[in-house]
XYZ file of C-alpha atoms in Angstrom:
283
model
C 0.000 0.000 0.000
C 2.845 2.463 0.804
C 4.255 1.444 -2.557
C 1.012 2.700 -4.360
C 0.933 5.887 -2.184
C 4.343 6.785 -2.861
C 4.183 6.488 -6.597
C 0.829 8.493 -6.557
C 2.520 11.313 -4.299
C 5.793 11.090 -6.820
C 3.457 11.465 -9.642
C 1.763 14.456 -8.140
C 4.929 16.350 -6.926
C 7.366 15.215 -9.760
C 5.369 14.580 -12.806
C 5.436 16.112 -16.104
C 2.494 17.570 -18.075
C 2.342 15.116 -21.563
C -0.483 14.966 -24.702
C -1.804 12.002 -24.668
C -3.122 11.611 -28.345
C -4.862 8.483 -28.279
C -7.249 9.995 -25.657
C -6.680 13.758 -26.567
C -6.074 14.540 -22.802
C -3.110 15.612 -20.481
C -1.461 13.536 -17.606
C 1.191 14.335 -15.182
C 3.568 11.333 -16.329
C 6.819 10.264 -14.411
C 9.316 7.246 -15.838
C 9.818 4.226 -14.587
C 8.363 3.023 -11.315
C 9.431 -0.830 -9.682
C 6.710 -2.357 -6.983
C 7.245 -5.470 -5.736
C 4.878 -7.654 -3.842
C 5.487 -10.538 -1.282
C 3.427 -13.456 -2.470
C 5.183 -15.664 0.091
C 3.938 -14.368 2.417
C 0.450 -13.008 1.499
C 1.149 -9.828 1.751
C -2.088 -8.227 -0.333
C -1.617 -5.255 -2.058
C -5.183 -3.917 -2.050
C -5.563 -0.702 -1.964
C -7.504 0.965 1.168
C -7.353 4.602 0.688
C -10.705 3.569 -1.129
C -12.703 1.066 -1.849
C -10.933 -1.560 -4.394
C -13.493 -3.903 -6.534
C -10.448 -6.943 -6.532
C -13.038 -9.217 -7.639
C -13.413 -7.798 -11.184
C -9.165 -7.786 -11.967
C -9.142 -11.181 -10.635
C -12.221 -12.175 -13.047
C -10.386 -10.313 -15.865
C -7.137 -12.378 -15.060
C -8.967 -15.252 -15.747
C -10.506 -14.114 -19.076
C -6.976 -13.486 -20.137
C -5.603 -17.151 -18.757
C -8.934 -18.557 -20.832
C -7.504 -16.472 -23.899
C -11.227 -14.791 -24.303
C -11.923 -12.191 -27.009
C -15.344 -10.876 -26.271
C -16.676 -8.881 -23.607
C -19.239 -10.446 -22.937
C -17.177 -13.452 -21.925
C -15.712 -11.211 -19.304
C -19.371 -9.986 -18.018
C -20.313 -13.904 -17.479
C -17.051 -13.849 -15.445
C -17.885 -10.967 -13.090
C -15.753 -7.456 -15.112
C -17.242 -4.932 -17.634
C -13.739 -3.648 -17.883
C -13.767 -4.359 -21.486
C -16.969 -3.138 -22.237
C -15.869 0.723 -23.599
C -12.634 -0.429 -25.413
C -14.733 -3.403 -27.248
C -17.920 -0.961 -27.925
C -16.926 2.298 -27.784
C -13.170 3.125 -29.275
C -13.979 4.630 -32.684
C -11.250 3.460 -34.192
C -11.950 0.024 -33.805
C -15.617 0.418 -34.536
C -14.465 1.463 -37.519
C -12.100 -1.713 -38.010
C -12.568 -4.057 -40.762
C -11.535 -6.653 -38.416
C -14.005 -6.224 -35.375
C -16.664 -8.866 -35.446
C -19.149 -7.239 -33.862
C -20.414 -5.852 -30.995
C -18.055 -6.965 -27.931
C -15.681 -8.317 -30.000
C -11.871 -6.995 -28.879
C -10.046 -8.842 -31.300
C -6.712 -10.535 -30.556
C -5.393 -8.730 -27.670
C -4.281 -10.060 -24.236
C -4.947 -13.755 -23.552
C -5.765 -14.555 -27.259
C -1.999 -13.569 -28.122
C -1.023 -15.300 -24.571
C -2.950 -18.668 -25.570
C -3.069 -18.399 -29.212
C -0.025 -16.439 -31.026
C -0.200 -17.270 -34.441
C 3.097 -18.602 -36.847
C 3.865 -17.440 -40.127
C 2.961 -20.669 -41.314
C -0.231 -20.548 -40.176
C 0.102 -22.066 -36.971
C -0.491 -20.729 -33.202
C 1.468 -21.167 -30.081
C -0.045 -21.442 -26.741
C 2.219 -19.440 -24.304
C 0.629 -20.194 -21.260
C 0.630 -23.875 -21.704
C 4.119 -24.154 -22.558
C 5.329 -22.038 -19.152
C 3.055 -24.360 -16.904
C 4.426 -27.464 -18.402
C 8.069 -26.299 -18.005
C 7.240 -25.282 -14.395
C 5.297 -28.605 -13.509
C 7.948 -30.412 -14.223
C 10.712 -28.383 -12.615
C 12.093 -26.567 -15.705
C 13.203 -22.800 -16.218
C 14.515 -22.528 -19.736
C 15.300 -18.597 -18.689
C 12.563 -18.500 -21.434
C 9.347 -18.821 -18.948
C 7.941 -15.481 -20.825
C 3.988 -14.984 -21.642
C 3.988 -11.996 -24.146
C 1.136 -10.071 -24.745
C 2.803 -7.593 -27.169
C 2.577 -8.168 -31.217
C 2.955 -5.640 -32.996
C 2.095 -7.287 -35.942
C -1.558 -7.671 -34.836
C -2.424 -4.248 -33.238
C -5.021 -3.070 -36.025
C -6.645 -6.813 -35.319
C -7.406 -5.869 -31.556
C -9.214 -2.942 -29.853
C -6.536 -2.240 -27.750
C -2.347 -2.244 -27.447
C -1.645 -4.033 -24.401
C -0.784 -2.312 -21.232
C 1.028 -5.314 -18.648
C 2.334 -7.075 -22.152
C 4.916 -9.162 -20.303
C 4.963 -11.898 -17.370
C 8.412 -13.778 -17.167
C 8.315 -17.014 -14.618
C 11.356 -18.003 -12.818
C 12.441 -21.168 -10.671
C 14.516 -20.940 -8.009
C 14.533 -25.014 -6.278
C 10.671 -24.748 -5.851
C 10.068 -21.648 -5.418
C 8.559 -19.168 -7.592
C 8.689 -15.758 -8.617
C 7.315 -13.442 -11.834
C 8.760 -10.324 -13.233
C 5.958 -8.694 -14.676
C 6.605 -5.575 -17.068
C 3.595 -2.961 -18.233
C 4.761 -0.340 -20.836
C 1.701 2.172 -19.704
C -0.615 2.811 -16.245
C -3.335 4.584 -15.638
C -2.279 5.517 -11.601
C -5.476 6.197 -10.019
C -7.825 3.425 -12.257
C -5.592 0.856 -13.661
C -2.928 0.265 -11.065
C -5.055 -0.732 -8.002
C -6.171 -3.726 -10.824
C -2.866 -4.482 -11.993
C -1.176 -4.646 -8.567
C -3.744 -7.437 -7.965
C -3.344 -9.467 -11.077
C 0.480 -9.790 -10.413
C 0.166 -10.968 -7.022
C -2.814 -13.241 -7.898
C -0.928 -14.364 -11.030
C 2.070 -15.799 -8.984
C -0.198 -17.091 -7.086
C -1.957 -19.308 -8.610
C 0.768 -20.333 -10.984
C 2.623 -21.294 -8.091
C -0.270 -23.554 -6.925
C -0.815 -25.140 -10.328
C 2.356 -26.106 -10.875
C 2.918 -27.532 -7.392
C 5.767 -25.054 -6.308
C 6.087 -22.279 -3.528
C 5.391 -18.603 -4.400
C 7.639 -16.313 -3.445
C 8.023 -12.321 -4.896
C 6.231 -10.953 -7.467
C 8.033 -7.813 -9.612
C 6.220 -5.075 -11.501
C 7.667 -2.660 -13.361
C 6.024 0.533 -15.099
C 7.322 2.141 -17.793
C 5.028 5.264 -18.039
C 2.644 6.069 -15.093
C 0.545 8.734 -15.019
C -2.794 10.631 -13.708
C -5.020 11.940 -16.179
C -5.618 16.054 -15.712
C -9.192 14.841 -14.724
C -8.072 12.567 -11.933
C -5.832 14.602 -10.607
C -8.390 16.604 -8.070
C -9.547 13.512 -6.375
C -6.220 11.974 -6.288
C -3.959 15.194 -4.946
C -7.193 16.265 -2.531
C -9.283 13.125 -1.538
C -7.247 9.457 -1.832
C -3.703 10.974 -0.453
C -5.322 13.059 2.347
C -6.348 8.991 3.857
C -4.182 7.099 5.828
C -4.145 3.408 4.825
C -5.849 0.826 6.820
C -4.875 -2.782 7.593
C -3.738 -5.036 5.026
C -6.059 -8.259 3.726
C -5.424 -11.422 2.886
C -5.967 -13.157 -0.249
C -7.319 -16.770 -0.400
C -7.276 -19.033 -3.556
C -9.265 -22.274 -3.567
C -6.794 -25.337 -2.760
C -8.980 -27.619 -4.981
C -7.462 -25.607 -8.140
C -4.942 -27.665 -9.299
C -4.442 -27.294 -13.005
C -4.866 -25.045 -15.718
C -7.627 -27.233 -16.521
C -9.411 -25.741 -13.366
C -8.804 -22.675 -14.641
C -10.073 -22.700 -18.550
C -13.196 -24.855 -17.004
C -15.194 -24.873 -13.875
C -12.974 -22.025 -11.654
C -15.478 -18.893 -10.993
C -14.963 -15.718 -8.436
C -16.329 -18.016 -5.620
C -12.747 -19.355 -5.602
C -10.958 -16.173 -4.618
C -11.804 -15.075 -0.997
C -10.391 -11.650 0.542
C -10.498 -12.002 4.751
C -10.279 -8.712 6.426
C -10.856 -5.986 4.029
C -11.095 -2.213 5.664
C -11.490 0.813 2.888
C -12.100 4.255 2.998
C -15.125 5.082 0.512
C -14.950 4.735 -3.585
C -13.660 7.246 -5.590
C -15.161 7.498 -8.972
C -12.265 8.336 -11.284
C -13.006 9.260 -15.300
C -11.874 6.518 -17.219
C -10.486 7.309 -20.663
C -11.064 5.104 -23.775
């Protein structure tokens, strides 16, 4: 939690004033940030200085792992978070390649579970890593990669977390996850969660011990219109007790995961939060 609050204070006092043209608004940007989260020993990093909804990143973790491509697939699993990208970015409305409504194209899990060859094959990422890792292998080479340029007109969106590299120390654990772009105040209090929760359950799938999770950001940033609530309402809180995250032990295989796993299999004990903020969000 300090982690978060130290970024979002760096952002506020440090940052620099950048056009964002994809959006056509400002943010107060700073370079390179590096959180790091102790899976181990369930340390949480859910943010308290308001009211975090952890349920819909971990549901959107699991669209990605299931390599979905419609937003509606991600309502059925509990997040609209791809509702406004799928239905409501111009630009891909305009695509020749969008499907129709709620279609997001291949972005995310579809390149994680489904890159495709030159020769007209595909490669499924996801299943190579947990093979390796089942059977005690680190090739150095344990990467799922999000980012194709190749295929960005085929998708609704770049991106954002495009990289998740496993490593194996003995049995234990640990992911190096890298995201190119963050929306502070929106995005981050998601992708904080998907990191741990990703080591997490990899480590339980594959039968080994978690240990740290890394996250680097390339560009974070507050949007001009999130600024207000963030500089005057979330950093005026102090933070309140940490929670702890629970994964169901019956979950023992990706398997679980592409087929019967739901939200009921994540538990948070001990949640305390200040009151939601409602930030803008920009397509």
């Amino acid at each position: 939690m300090k982690q978060y609050l130290d970024l979002c204070q760096r952002i506020v006092d440090n940052g620099t004033w950048i056009e964002n043209e994809r959006t056509g608004k400002r943010c107060l940007t700073v370079i390179n940030a590096d959180l790091h989260y102790d899976v181990a020993n369930n340390q949480f990093p859910l943010v308290t200085t308001r009211k975090s909804f952890w349920k819909s990143a971990v549901a959107e973790l699991l669209g990605y792992i299931r390599g979905y491509d419609n937003a509606e697939d991600f309502r059925k699993l509990g997040t609209k978070t791809w509702d406004a990208n799928a239905n409501l970015n111009q630009v891909w409305l305009n695509s020749e390649y969008r499907k129709g409504e709620d279609d997001m194209g291949r972005v995310y899990g579809v390149q994680g579970r489904s890159w495709a060859k030159p020769d007209g094959g595909h490669i499924d990422q996801l299943r190579k890593i947990v093979d390796d890792l089942t059977r005690g292998v680190d090739d150095r080479g344990e990467i799922l990669n999000f980012y194709n340029p190749g295929e960005f007109h085929m998708g609704c969106l770049r991106p954002c977390m495009y990289s998740h590299h496993f490593s194996l120390l003995g049995d234990t654990l640990y992911l190096n996850s890298t995201q190119r772009s963050c929306d502070v105040p929106l995005g981050l209090n998601f992708n904080m969660v998907q990191v741990y929760v990703f080591l997490a359950l990899m480590a339980q799938i594959t039968g080994k011990k978690a240990g740290m999770a890394y996250h680097k950001i390339v560009n974070a940033h507050i949007y001009e219109d999130q600024l207000a609530p963030m500089r005057d309402i979330q950093l005026t809180r102090e933070p309140l007790k940490a929670a702890t995250f629970h994964i169901n032990p019956k979950i023992t295989s990706l398997e679980d995961l592409e087929t019967w796993v739901t939200l009921d299999d994540f538990w948070v004990e001990g949640y305390e939060c200040h009151d939601a903020i409602k930030y803008p969000f920009s397509v």
